[in-house]
Short mmCIF file of C-alpha atoms in Angstrom, two decimals:
data_model
loop_
_atom_site.label_atom_id
_atom_site.label_comp_id
_atom_site.label_asym_id
_atom_site.label_seq_id
_atom_site.Cartn_x
_atom_site.Cartn_y
_atom_site.Cartn_z
CA MET A 827 -0.07 0.09 -0.01
CA SER A 828 1.76 3.08 -1.28
CA THR A 829 1.01 6.82 -0.72
CA PRO A 830 1.94 9.09 -3.56
CA ALA A 831 2.88 12.62 -2.75
CA MET A 832 0.12 14.97 -2.63
CA PRO A 833 0.48 18.21 -4.80
CA GLN A 834 -0.31 21.75 -3.47
CA ALA A 835 -3.90 22.25 -2.99
CA GLY A 836 -5.59 24.48 -5.76
CA THR A 837 -2.97 23.54 -8.57
CA ALA A 838 -4.16 21.78 -11.67
CA LEU A 839 -3.59 18.08 -10.97
CA LEU A 840 -5.48 16.27 -13.81
CA GLU A 841 -6.56 17.81 -17.16
CA LEU A 842 -8.16 16.91 -20.31
CA ARG A 843 -7.29 19.24 -23.13
CA GLN A 844 -9.33 19.31 -26.39
CA VAL A 845 -10.20 15.49 -26.00
CA SER A 846 -12.55 13.72 -28.48
CA LYS A 847 -13.56 10.04 -28.35
CA LEU A 848 -15.04 8.62 -31.46
CA TYR A 849 -16.11 4.87 -31.30
CA PRO A 850 -15.66 2.41 -34.36
CA ASN A 851 -19.56 2.28 -34.67
CA GLY A 852 -19.59 6.08 -35.44
CA THR A 853 -20.63 7.19 -31.93
CA LEU A 854 -19.00 10.42 -31.10
CA ALA A 855 -19.06 10.12 -27.12
CA ASN A 856 -17.00 13.32 -26.49
CA ASP A 857 -16.33 16.25 -28.65
CA ASP A 858 -13.30 18.69 -27.90
CA VAL A 859 -13.69 18.38 -24.11
CA SER A 860 -11.43 20.27 -21.96
CA LEU A 861 -11.55 20.25 -18.23
CA SER A 862 -9.09 20.91 -15.27
CA ILE A 863 -9.40 19.18 -11.90
CA ARG A 864 -7.49 20.84 -9.06
CA ALA A 865 -5.71 19.30 -6.29
CA GLY A 866 -7.71 19.06 -2.85
CA GLU A 867 -11.08 19.65 -4.32
CA ILE A 868 -14.32 17.81 -5.12
CA HIS A 869 -14.94 18.33 -8.84
CA ALA A 870 -18.41 17.24 -10.34
CA ILE A 871 -18.76 15.95 -13.86
CA VAL A 872 -22.42 16.60 -14.53
CA GLY A 873 -24.86 15.75 -17.27
CA GLU A 874 -27.70 13.75 -18.50
CA ASN A 875 -27.37 9.96 -19.18
CA GLY A 876 -25.41 9.63 -22.40
CA ALA A 877 -23.83 13.06 -22.23
CA GLY A 878 -20.40 11.39 -22.11
CA LYS A 879 -19.61 11.56 -18.54
CA SER A 880 -18.73 7.90 -18.17
CA THR A 881 -16.42 8.06 -21.30
CA VAL A 882 -14.54 10.93 -19.68
CA MET A 883 -14.22 8.78 -16.56
CA LYS A 884 -13.05 5.81 -18.52
CA MET A 885 -10.26 7.92 -20.19
CA LEU A 886 -9.13 9.39 -16.88
CA TYR A 887 -8.81 5.72 -15.70
CA GLY A 888 -7.05 4.23 -18.72
CA LEU A 889 -10.16 2.10 -19.74
CA GLU A 890 -10.50 4.17 -23.15
CA GLN A 891 -8.06 6.21 -25.05
CA PRO A 892 -8.75 9.61 -26.61
CA SER A 893 -9.07 9.67 -30.36
CA CYS A 894 -7.54 13.11 -30.20
CA GLY A 895 -6.51 15.53 -27.53
CA SER A 896 -4.23 14.89 -24.53
CA LEU A 897 -4.34 13.88 -20.82
CA TRP A 898 -2.05 15.83 -18.41
CA LEU A 899 -1.18 14.76 -14.78
CA ASP A 900 0.92 16.70 -12.60
CA GLY A 901 1.65 19.38 -15.27
CA GLN A 902 3.00 16.65 -17.87
CA ALA A 903 1.34 15.05 -20.74
CA ARG A 904 0.65 11.46 -20.16
CA VAL A 905 -0.64 8.42 -21.66
CA LEU A 906 -2.41 6.12 -19.39
CA ALA A 907 -2.54 2.81 -21.51
CA ASP A 908 -4.67 0.75 -18.99
CA PRO A 909 -5.84 0.98 -15.51
CA ALA A 910 -2.72 -0.53 -14.01
CA GLN A 911 -0.98 2.66 -15.25
CA ALA A 912 -3.74 4.85 -13.80
CA ILE A 913 -3.47 3.20 -10.37
CA ALA A 914 0.26 3.45 -10.41
CA ALA A 915 -0.04 7.10 -11.07
CA GLY A 916 -2.45 7.44 -7.93
CA ILE A 917 -5.82 7.46 -9.82
CA GLY A 918 -8.54 5.15 -8.30
CA LEU A 919 -11.97 4.35 -9.85
CA VAL A 920 -15.18 3.23 -7.81
CA PRO A 921 -17.55 2.32 -10.69
CA GLN A 922 -21.41 2.63 -10.24
CA HIS A 923 -21.67 -1.19 -10.70
CA LEU A 924 -18.98 -2.71 -8.27
CA HIS A 925 -16.94 -5.69 -9.09
CA LEU A 926 -16.71 -7.48 -5.85
CA LEU A 927 -16.60 -11.19 -4.86
CA PRO A 928 -19.74 -11.87 -2.85
CA SER A 929 -18.26 -14.95 -0.98
CA PHE A 930 -15.03 -13.21 0.07
CA THR A 931 -14.75 -10.90 3.02
CA VAL A 932 -14.46 -7.27 2.97
CA THR A 933 -10.74 -7.39 3.61
CA ASP A 934 -10.06 -10.12 0.92
CA ASN A 935 -11.87 -7.99 -1.54
CA ILE A 936 -9.87 -4.85 -0.73
CA VAL A 937 -6.51 -6.42 -0.93
CA LEU A 938 -7.29 -8.86 -3.81
CA GLY A 939 -4.44 -8.67 -6.39
CA ALA A 940 -2.32 -6.44 -4.14
CA GLU A 941 -2.03 -8.86 -1.02
CA PRO A 942 0.78 -8.29 1.39
CA ARG A 943 2.93 -11.55 1.76
CA ARG A 944 5.10 -13.36 4.03
CA GLY A 945 7.24 -15.43 1.87
CA TRP A 946 4.82 -17.26 -0.43
CA ARG A 947 1.89 -16.95 1.70
CA ILE A 948 -0.57 -14.08 2.12
CA ASP A 949 -0.04 -12.18 5.25
CA ARG A 950 -3.73 -11.98 6.57
CA LYS A 951 -2.93 -10.28 9.68
CA THR A 952 -1.14 -7.29 8.07
CA ALA A 953 -4.01 -7.16 5.42
CA LEU A 954 -6.61 -6.89 8.28
CA ARG A 955 -4.54 -4.37 10.04
CA ARG A 956 -4.13 -2.24 6.84
CA VAL A 957 -7.79 -2.26 6.16
CA GLN A 958 -8.79 -1.48 9.74
CA SER A 959 -6.40 1.56 9.63
CA LEU A 960 -8.04 2.82 6.43
CA VAL A 961 -11.47 2.38 7.93
CA GLN A 962 -10.59 4.25 11.01
CA GLN A 963 -8.70 7.01 9.03
CA PHE A 964 -11.50 7.90 6.55
CA GLY A 965 -14.50 6.95 8.77
CA LEU A 966 -15.87 4.41 6.45
CA GLU A 967 -17.90 2.27 8.73
CA VAL A 968 -17.50 -1.27 7.56
CA GLU A 969 -16.83 -4.60 9.28
CA PRO A 970 -13.42 -5.83 7.70
CA LEU A 971 -14.16 -9.53 8.27
CA ALA A 972 -17.90 -9.52 7.08
CA ARG A 973 -18.87 -11.31 3.78
CA VAL A 974 -19.62 -8.96 0.95
CA ARG A 975 -22.86 -11.02 0.12
CA ASP A 976 -24.22 -9.98 3.52
CA LEU A 977 -23.76 -6.42 2.98
CA PRO A 978 -26.25 -3.90 1.77
CA VAL A 979 -25.30 -2.20 -1.52
CA GLY A 980 -24.59 1.15 0.37
CA VAL A 981 -21.89 -0.75 2.38
CA GLN A 982 -20.39 -2.55 -0.51
CA GLN A 983 -19.82 0.88 -2.13
CA ARG A 984 -17.55 1.73 0.87
CA VAL A 985 -15.61 -1.38 0.20
CA GLY A 986 -15.13 -0.25 -3.35
CA ILE A 987 -13.83 3.18 -1.95
CA LEU A 988 -11.56 1.34 0.41
CA LYS A 989 -10.23 -0.87 -2.37
CA ALA A 990 -9.09 2.33 -4.20
CA LEU A 991 -7.66 3.90 -1.19
CA TYR A 992 -5.64 0.82 -0.26
CA ARG A 993 -3.93 1.02 -3.69
CA GLY A 994 -2.66 4.57 -2.91
CA ALA A 995 -5.35 6.59 -4.72
CA ARG A 996 -4.70 10.37 -4.57
CA VAL A 997 -7.47 11.10 -6.96
CA LEU A 998 -10.78 9.16 -6.57
CA LEU A 999 -13.07 8.89 -9.38
CA LEU A 1000 -16.67 8.14 -8.20
CA ASP A 1001 -19.21 7.26 -10.95
CA GLU A 1002 -22.86 8.10 -9.67
CA PRO A 1003 -21.95 7.14 -6.11
CA THR A 1004 -25.30 7.99 -4.60
CA ALA A 1005 -27.34 6.05 -7.15
CA VAL A 1006 -27.42 2.99 -4.61
CA LEU A 1007 -27.70 5.10 -1.50
CA SER A 1008 -30.67 6.37 0.72
CA VAL A 1009 -30.61 10.01 1.60
CA GLN A 1010 -29.00 9.33 5.01
CA GLU A 1011 -26.28 7.15 3.41
CA ALA A 1012 -25.64 9.91 0.70
CA GLU A 1013 -25.25 12.48 3.53
CA SER A 1014 -22.73 10.12 5.38
CA LEU A 1015 -20.78 9.62 2.04
CA PHE A 1016 -20.61 13.35 1.63
CA ARG A 1017 -19.05 13.74 5.02
CA VAL A 1018 -16.53 11.15 4.13
CA LEU A 1019 -15.63 12.76 0.98
CA ARG A 1020 -15.17 16.13 2.72
CA SER A 1021 -12.80 14.29 5.21
CA MET A 1022 -10.88 12.77 2.36
CA VAL A 1023 -10.30 16.15 0.67
CA ALA A 1024 -9.24 17.68 4.05
CA GLN A 1025 -6.60 14.98 4.32
CA GLY A 1026 -5.27 15.86 0.85
CA LEU A 1027 -7.21 13.73 -1.54
CA THR A 1028 -8.98 14.89 -4.77
CA VAL A 1029 -12.37 13.64 -5.72
CA VAL A 1030 -13.93 13.55 -9.05
CA LEU A 1031 -17.73 12.94 -8.95
CA ILE A 1032 -20.00 11.95 -11.81
CA SER A 1033 -23.52 12.83 -11.28
CA HIS A 1034 -26.75 14.24 -12.72
CA LYS A 1035 -28.29 15.31 -9.36
CA LEU A 1036 -28.25 19.05 -8.87
CA LYS A 1037 -28.93 18.98 -5.19
CA GLU A 1038 -25.92 16.81 -4.34
CA ILE A 1039 -23.56 18.75 -6.67
CA ARG A 1040 -24.60 21.86 -4.73
CA ASP A 1041 -24.23 20.08 -1.37
CA VAL A 1042 -20.79 18.61 -1.87
CA ALA A 1043 -18.93 19.81 -4.85
CA ASP A 1044 -16.45 22.68 -5.16
CA ARG A 1045 -16.33 23.19 -8.86
CA PHE A 1046 -18.11 21.49 -11.95
CA THR A 1047 -18.03 20.73 -15.48
CA VAL A 1048 -21.28 20.30 -17.45
CA LEU A 1049 -21.33 17.80 -20.40
CA ARG A 1050 -24.32 18.03 -22.90
CA LYS A 1051 -24.25 15.69 -25.88
CA GLY A 1052 -20.52 14.98 -25.43
CA ARG A 1053 -19.52 18.69 -25.29
CA VAL A 1054 -18.67 20.99 -22.36
CA SER A 1055 -21.71 23.35 -21.93
CA GLY A 1056 -20.48 24.97 -18.74
CA SER A 1057 -18.10 25.01 -15.94
CA GLY A 1058 -16.99 26.99 -12.76
CA ARG A 1059 -17.41 27.16 -9.12
CA VAL A 1060 -20.71 25.60 -7.82
CA SER A 1061 -21.35 28.57 -5.40
CA ASP A 1062 -21.25 31.09 -8.33
CA PHE A 1063 -24.37 29.53 -9.83
CA SER A 1064 -27.92 28.97 -9.01
CA GLU A 1065 -29.61 25.62 -9.37
CA ALA A 1066 -31.68 26.95 -12.18
CA GLU A 1067 -28.63 28.01 -14.03
CA LEU A 1068 -26.86 24.75 -13.58
CA GLY A 1069 -30.10 22.93 -14.72
CA SER A 1070 -30.09 25.05 -18.03
CA MET A 1071 -26.41 24.09 -18.74
CA ILE A 1072 -27.48 20.32 -18.41
CA VAL A 1073 -30.59 20.15 -20.44
CA SER A 1074 -31.88 22.20 -23.28
CA LYS A 1075 -35.36 22.25 -22.03
CA ALA A 1076 -36.90 21.43 -18.78
CA PRO A 1077 -38.27 17.87 -18.19
CA PRO A 1078 -42.05 17.60 -18.02
CA PRO A 1079 -43.58 17.47 -14.41
CA ILE A 1080 -44.80 14.22 -13.06
CA PRO A 1081 -48.49 13.84 -14.17
CA ALA A 1082 -51.04 14.72 -11.53
CA ARG A 1083 -52.89 11.59 -10.19
CA THR A 1084 -56.52 11.27 -9.16
CA ARG A 1085 -56.16 9.12 -5.99
CA GLN A 1086 -59.22 7.15 -5.12
CA ARG A 1087 -59.70 5.31 -1.79
CA ALA A 1088 -59.28 1.67 -2.61
CA THR A 1089 -61.05 -0.84 -0.47
CA GLN A 1090 -60.71 -4.37 -2.16
CA PRO A 1091 -57.02 -5.79 -2.17
CA LEU A 1092 -55.78 -7.40 -5.51
CA VAL A 1093 -52.54 -8.49 -3.62
CA GLU A 1094 -52.60 -9.98 -0.09
CA ILE A 1095 -49.54 -10.68 1.87
CA ARG A 1096 -49.82 -12.20 5.33
CA ASP A 1097 -47.21 -12.87 7.97
CA LEU A 1098 -44.40 -13.30 5.35
CA GLN A 1099 -41.01 -13.93 6.97
CA ALA A 1100 -37.53 -14.71 5.57
CA HIS A 1101 -34.03 -15.50 6.72
CA HIS A 1102 -30.51 -14.77 5.66
CA ALA A 1103 -28.43 -17.73 4.56
CA ASP A 1104 -26.54 -17.45 7.91
CA GLY A 1105 -29.89 -17.93 9.76
CA ARG A 1106 -30.43 -14.32 10.80
CA LEU A 1107 -34.09 -12.90 10.56
CA ALA A 1108 -34.19 -10.83 7.36
CA MET A 1109 -38.11 -10.09 7.35
CA GLN A 1110 -40.43 -10.55 9.99
CA SER A 1111 -44.21 -11.29 9.97
CA LEU A 1112 -44.88 -8.79 7.18
CA SER A 1113 -48.50 -8.09 6.09
CA LEU A 1114 -49.74 -5.77 3.43
CA ASP A 1115 -52.46 -5.31 0.76
CA ILE A 1116 -52.48 -3.60 -2.64
CA ALA A 1117 -55.55 -2.73 -4.68
CA ALA A 1118 -55.98 -2.81 -8.29
CA GLY A 1119 -54.72 0.55 -9.72
CA GLU A 1120 -52.96 1.45 -6.54
CA ILE A 1121 -49.23 2.18 -5.92
CA LEU A 1122 -48.10 1.24 -2.32
CA GLY A 1123 -44.77 2.76 -1.59
CA ILE A 1124 -42.18 1.25 0.52
CA ALA A 1125 -39.64 3.51 2.32
CA GLY A 1126 -36.65 2.56 4.31
CA VAL A 1127 -33.01 2.88 4.71
CA GLU A 1128 -30.99 0.61 2.55
CA GLY A 1129 -30.66 -2.96 4.11
CA ASN A 1130 -33.82 -3.02 6.25
CA GLY A 1131 -35.44 -5.86 4.31
CA GLN A 1132 -36.81 -4.07 1.28
CA ASP A 1133 -34.72 -5.92 -1.13
CA VAL A 1134 -35.59 -9.39 0.72
CA LEU A 1135 -39.34 -8.50 0.30
CA ALA A 1136 -38.90 -7.97 -3.33
CA ARG A 1137 -36.79 -11.23 -3.75
CA VAL A 1138 -39.15 -13.36 -1.80
CA LEU A 1139 -42.22 -12.20 -3.66
CA LEU A 1140 -40.56 -13.04 -7.11
CA GLY A 1141 -39.33 -16.35 -6.05
CA LEU A 1142 -35.72 -15.50 -6.05
CA GLN A 1143 -35.46 -16.24 -2.18
CA PRO A 1144 -37.57 -18.55 -0.26
CA ALA A 1145 -40.02 -17.46 2.49
CA SER A 1146 -39.75 -19.12 5.89
CA GLY A 1147 -43.38 -18.36 6.80
CA GLY A 1148 -46.47 -16.74 5.68
CA GLN A 1149 -47.79 -16.42 2.01
CA GLY A 1150 -48.75 -13.94 -0.60
CA ARG A 1151 -51.88 -14.09 -2.96
CA LEU A 1152 -52.67 -12.26 -6.21
CA GLN A 1153 -56.32 -12.31 -7.12
CA GLY A 1154 -56.75 -15.05 -4.57
CA ARG A 1155 -54.15 -17.30 -5.96
CA ARG A 1156 -51.03 -18.12 -3.87
CA PHE A 1157 -47.95 -17.07 -5.84
CA THR A 1158 -45.23 -17.14 -3.00
CA GLY A 1159 -43.20 -20.30 -2.74
CA LEU A 1160 -43.20 -20.99 -6.58
CA SER A 1161 -40.32 -20.84 -9.08
CA VAL A 1162 -39.61 -17.54 -10.68
CA ARG A 1163 -41.22 -18.70 -14.04
CA GLU A 1164 -44.45 -19.84 -12.01
CA VAL A 1165 -44.55 -16.44 -10.11
CA ARG A 1166 -44.38 -14.66 -13.37
CA ALA A 1167 -47.01 -16.75 -14.89
CA CYS A 1168 -49.30 -15.63 -12.01
CA GLY A 1169 -48.89 -12.11 -13.32
CA VAL A 1170 -45.98 -10.84 -11.45
CA GLY A 1171 -43.39 -8.41 -12.99
CA TYR A 1172 -40.24 -7.25 -11.32
CA ILE A 1173 -37.76 -4.36 -11.92
CA PRO A 1174 -34.68 -5.33 -9.83
CA GLU A 1175 -32.70 -2.56 -7.96
CA ASP A 1176 -29.45 -3.59 -9.47
CA ARG A 1177 -30.16 -3.65 -13.25
CA MET A 1178 -26.52 -4.77 -14.13
CA ARG A 1179 -26.83 -7.81 -11.92
CA ASP A 1180 -30.45 -8.88 -12.05
CA GLY A 1181 -32.07 -6.91 -14.84
CA VAL A 1182 -29.96 -7.21 -18.07
CA ALA A 1183 -27.18 -9.26 -19.80
CA ALA A 1184 -24.83 -6.54 -20.89
CA GLU A 1185 -23.14 -8.81 -23.37
CA MET A 1186 -26.29 -9.81 -25.16
CA SER A 1187 -28.35 -7.82 -27.63
CA ILE A 1188 -31.23 -5.36 -26.87
CA ALA A 1189 -33.59 -8.02 -28.62
CA ASP A 1190 -32.25 -10.96 -26.52
CA ASN A 1191 -32.82 -8.81 -23.35
CA LEU A 1192 -36.30 -7.67 -24.23
CA ILE A 1193 -37.54 -11.42 -24.81
CA ALA A 1194 -35.82 -12.47 -21.76
CA VAL A 1195 -38.99 -13.20 -19.66
CA SER A 1196 -41.39 -14.18 -22.56
CA TYR A 1197 -39.08 -16.00 -25.03
CA HIS A 1198 -40.98 -19.22 -24.60
CA GLN A 1199 -44.29 -17.73 -25.57
CA ALA A 1200 -46.00 -17.08 -28.76
CA PRO A 1201 -45.50 -15.18 -30.84
CA LEU A 1202 -41.82 -15.19 -29.99
CA ALA A 1203 -41.73 -19.12 -30.13
CA ARG A 1204 -43.49 -21.49 -32.09
CA ARG A 1205 -43.46 -25.30 -31.29
CA GLY A 1206 -40.34 -24.75 -29.22
CA TRP A 1207 -38.35 -22.76 -31.84
CA LEU A 1208 -37.69 -18.94 -31.67
CA ASP A 1209 -39.19 -16.95 -34.40
CA SER A 1210 -36.38 -14.43 -35.29
CA ALA A 1211 -38.60 -12.20 -37.35
CA ALA A 1212 -41.33 -11.85 -34.40
CA ILE A 1213 -38.53 -11.02 -32.05
CA GLY A 1214 -37.06 -8.50 -34.29
CA ARG A 1215 -40.47 -6.78 -34.64
CA THR A 1216 -41.32 -7.05 -31.05
CA ALA A 1217 -37.76 -5.56 -29.95
CA ALA A 1218 -38.22 -2.72 -32.40
CA THR A 1219 -41.74 -1.82 -31.25
CA LEU A 1220 -40.54 -1.84 -27.60
CA MET A 1221 -37.51 0.20 -28.37
CA GLN A 1222 -39.75 2.82 -30.15
CA HIS A 1223 -42.42 2.84 -27.44
CA CYS A 1224 -39.59 3.33 -24.73
CA GLY A 1225 -37.95 6.21 -26.55
CA VAL A 1226 -34.62 4.37 -26.88
CA ALA A 1227 -32.50 5.11 -30.05
CA ALA A 1228 -29.77 2.55 -31.10
CA PRO A 1229 -28.53 1.52 -34.39
CA SER A 1230 -30.65 -1.80 -34.21
CA SER A 1231 -32.10 -4.24 -31.83
CA ALA A 1232 -28.84 -6.32 -32.34
CA THR A 1233 -26.91 -3.62 -30.51
CA LEU A 1234 -25.42 -4.93 -27.31
CA MET A 1235 -27.34 -3.77 -24.20
CA GLY A 1236 -24.04 -2.82 -22.52
CA ALA A 1237 -23.49 -0.24 -25.14
CA LEU A 1238 -26.58 1.85 -24.06
CA SER A 1239 -26.54 4.45 -21.22
CA GLY A 1240 -27.97 3.58 -17.75
CA GLY A 1241 -31.16 5.38 -18.37
CA ASN A 1242 -31.86 3.76 -21.68
CA MET A 1243 -31.13 0.41 -20.22
CA GLN A 1244 -33.60 1.15 -17.48
CA LYS A 1245 -36.24 2.28 -19.81
CA LEU A 1246 -36.13 -1.05 -21.67
CA VAL A 1247 -36.06 -3.14 -18.48
CA LEU A 1248 -39.30 -1.31 -17.37
CA GLY A 1249 -40.76 -1.42 -20.96
CA ARG A 1250 -40.11 -5.20 -21.02
CA GLU A 1251 -41.91 -5.64 -17.85
CA VAL A 1252 -44.81 -3.48 -18.67
CA ALA A 1253 -45.14 -5.31 -22.20
CA ALA A 1254 -45.65 -8.62 -20.23
CA GLY A 1255 -48.98 -7.16 -18.74
CA PRO A 1256 -48.35 -7.77 -15.10
CA ARG A 1257 -51.19 -7.66 -12.56
CA LEU A 1258 -48.59 -6.87 -9.87
CA LEU A 1259 -45.34 -4.98 -10.66
CA ILE A 1260 -42.65 -4.98 -8.04
CA ALA A 1261 -40.65 -1.85 -8.86
CA SER A 1262 -37.29 -1.68 -6.72
CA GLN A 1263 -35.52 1.50 -7.30
CA PRO A 1264 -36.96 2.10 -10.70
CA THR A 1265 -35.19 5.33 -11.35
CA ARG A 1266 -31.97 4.74 -9.61
CA GLY A 1267 -28.96 6.16 -11.55
CA VAL A 1268 -30.91 7.75 -14.37
CA ASP A 1269 -31.35 11.47 -14.98
CA ILE A 1270 -34.38 13.48 -14.36
CA GLY A 1271 -35.56 13.26 -18.02
CA ALA A 1272 -35.24 9.59 -18.09
CA ALA A 1273 -36.88 9.42 -14.77
CA ARG A 1274 -39.97 11.39 -15.79
CA ALA A 1275 -40.43 8.90 -18.79
CA LEU A 1276 -40.05 5.84 -16.24
CA HIS A 1277 -42.73 7.52 -13.95
CA GLY A 1278 -45.09 8.00 -16.97
CA GLN A 1279 -44.81 4.30 -17.65
CA LEU A 1280 -45.50 3.20 -14.12
CA LEU A 1281 -48.55 5.49 -13.89
CA ALA A 1282 -49.98 4.26 -17.20
CA LEU A 1283 -49.58 0.60 -15.92
CA CYS A 1284 -51.33 1.64 -12.70
CA GLU A 1285 -54.19 3.39 -14.60
CA GLY A 1286 -54.69 0.02 -16.44
CA GLY A 1287 -55.43 -1.71 -13.23
CA ALA A 1288 -52.17 -3.18 -12.15
CA ALA A 1289 -51.16 -3.19 -8.62
CA ILE A 1290 -47.62 -1.69 -7.90
CA LEU A 1291 -45.20 -2.21 -5.12
CA LEU A 1292 -42.77 0.58 -5.27
CA ILE A 1293 -39.54 0.37 -3.32
CA SER A 1294 -37.50 3.48 -3.55
CA ALA A 1295 -34.77 5.36 -1.43
CA ASP A 1296 -35.98 8.62 -3.24
CA LEU A 1297 -38.66 9.97 -0.81
CA ASP A 1298 -39.80 12.49 -3.30
CA GLU A 1299 -40.56 9.78 -5.79
CA LEU A 1300 -42.51 7.86 -3.13
CA LEU A 1301 -44.57 10.88 -2.18
CA VAL A 1302 -45.55 12.00 -5.71
CA LEU A 1303 -46.36 8.51 -7.04
CA SER A 1304 -47.65 6.49 -4.20
CA ASP A 1305 -51.37 6.14 -2.86
CA ARG A 1306 -50.00 4.93 0.46
CA VAL A 1307 -46.52 4.58 1.91
CA ALA A 1308 -45.31 2.13 4.39
CA VAL A 1309 -41.91 2.20 6.14
CA MET A 1310 -39.60 -0.78 6.71
CA ALA A 1311 -37.06 -0.96 9.56
CA GLU A 1312 -35.05 -3.95 10.66
CA GLY A 1313 -37.14 -6.12 8.58
CA ALA A 1314 -40.61 -5.15 9.65
CA LEU A 1315 -43.18 -2.67 8.73
CA VAL A 1316 -43.01 0.03 11.40
CA ALA A 1317 -45.36 2.66 9.98
CA HIS A 1318 -48.24 3.20 7.40
CA PHE A 1319 -49.63 6.46 6.02
CA ASP A 1320 -52.04 7.73 3.48
CA ALA A 1321 -49.69 9.55 0.95
CA ALA A 1322 -51.81 12.55 0.62
CA GLY A 1323 -50.31 15.50 2.47
CA LEU A 1324 -47.52 13.19 3.87
CA SER A 1325 -44.05 14.85 4.10
CA ALA A 1326 -40.49 13.65 4.26
CA ASP A 1327 -40.42 15.28 7.84
CA VAL A 1328 -43.01 12.89 9.08
CA LEU A 1329 -41.20 9.78 7.69
CA GLY A 1330 -37.77 10.80 8.96
CA PRO A 1331 -38.18 9.47 12.67
CA TYR A 1332 -39.57 6.17 11.47
CA LEU A 1333 -36.76 5.74 8.77
CA THR A 1334 -34.22 6.18 11.41
CA GLY A 1335 -35.95 3.70 13.74
CA ALA A 1336 -36.57 6.38 16.41
CA GLN A 1337 -40.42 5.99 16.33
CA ARG A 1338 -42.78 2.95 15.47
CA GLN A 1339 -46.52 2.95 15.12
CA GLN A 1340 -48.29 0.29 17.13
CA ASN A 1341 -49.49 -2.68 14.99
CA ALA A 1342 -48.27 -1.02 11.78
CA THR A 1343 -49.39 -2.90 8.71
CA ALA A 1344 -50.17 -1.77 5.25
CA LEU A 1345 -53.55 -3.21 5.04
CA LEU A 1346 -56.68 -1.74 3.33
CA ASP A 1347 -59.32 -0.37 5.68
CA ASN A 1348 -61.67 -3.47 5.25
CA ALA A 1349 -59.13 -5.87 4.27
CA VAL A 1350 -60.09 -9.57 5.40
CA THR A 1351 -57.42 -11.86 6.28
CA PHE A 1352 -57.59 -14.92 4.10
CA SER A 1353 -57.64 -18.45 5.56
CA GLY A 1354 -54.03 -19.38 4.66
CA VAL A 1355 -55.10 -22.72 2.98
CA PRO A 1356 -52.93 -23.12 -0.06
CA ALA A 1357 -54.61 -22.60 -3.42
#
């Protein structure tokens, strides 16, 4: 673990000078981009999905090479041919989608590939000591001996940051770091970033969220359609001025909803329980109802059982007690295909892990849940012409532009991927849609389009279970909001007139309602006899 010398604060540390990036397929991702990152600052690279932010980050880390222009580090022109050279130069990357080994401990993941050794053996005591030292130095609360698979996504991100720091990063590149965090976790991350800068590190933050830029960044560079559309000190610009640099026109507001008090449940869940692989209780005696045409929002700090609820309902994780019914038919305890056949759709919180196959085509991804059904399949054989037509129709409906449906899914921006994931689920006509963090990591324009799809599905009579760390999203879209803490429902509200201030004490666990359940007023508990 090395510690490169820190340059004097305020000097130009890392620069791109008139850099363009043209891909072989003709896509111009960056066009004459110049930016300067000063030592000892938090510099935000801001823009919509597809604006070229991630391509800039990849060039700074040696994952991509400029087609023209130059990269400067410490006042000298440099060529970072690969990430190994970037790491050696003191540049570390924490990607939006982390590359961690779930079965390994936190310490094993952090030191992997750079393990301290005693002879030919890995010196685990030294590795643990170094990791503990970094945790203490930067205030990144994480248990070094915990298994990564047992950690919520927000804590896994801290592991990614520690991995970069362990390798001696003096410049830390963070790609959409709050996309996987609750409001409280994001605020905690910002405190950590400020602490890092106070200790001499430099942070480059990719984001499309204006509020977090104003909260944490010192300076910014805005990209729009691959070009720089503005830059400066954050404090010199209003939020409206920053927004006008990011988008050419303001995104439409979320459509107003006419909320009707529902009384008959379409979805009934009673006393649902689940355990972690190590035997710990993950979800305890959870009961809720959702009516046709209703959105029930689930709020909660990351890691309090929301992800377990979603996985159990879809059949990805077994329940250890209780059951759920859709239109009177039991759907829990079945295989994923059987659950989907009951009319359940699913938008996973981690689209790269559970929602898409990045190495496969758009068409292959869009038929992933219905490839075995007509008209996509005939007598056990896939109909390529029908698949092509279906994919093209879905792409047009979702507003996703790509050369063709044969384009690899991984070539799309995060916002376009998410539009297609939601479009695929909506096209299947679910009676219940489990939407977990549906707008995570997408810009406001894409988020509005996704909200429109959810509301249209709801207006068509589907029930939606909306799990989101974005309280504004929950409060605007939901008919009712329930709060989860420590694997249980601790509060239940009508969304009309509800505010984040009211939810706050329940999110932190400071308050609980007695006998809190998300049941409709006249809900009748079913007998529990299997269908």
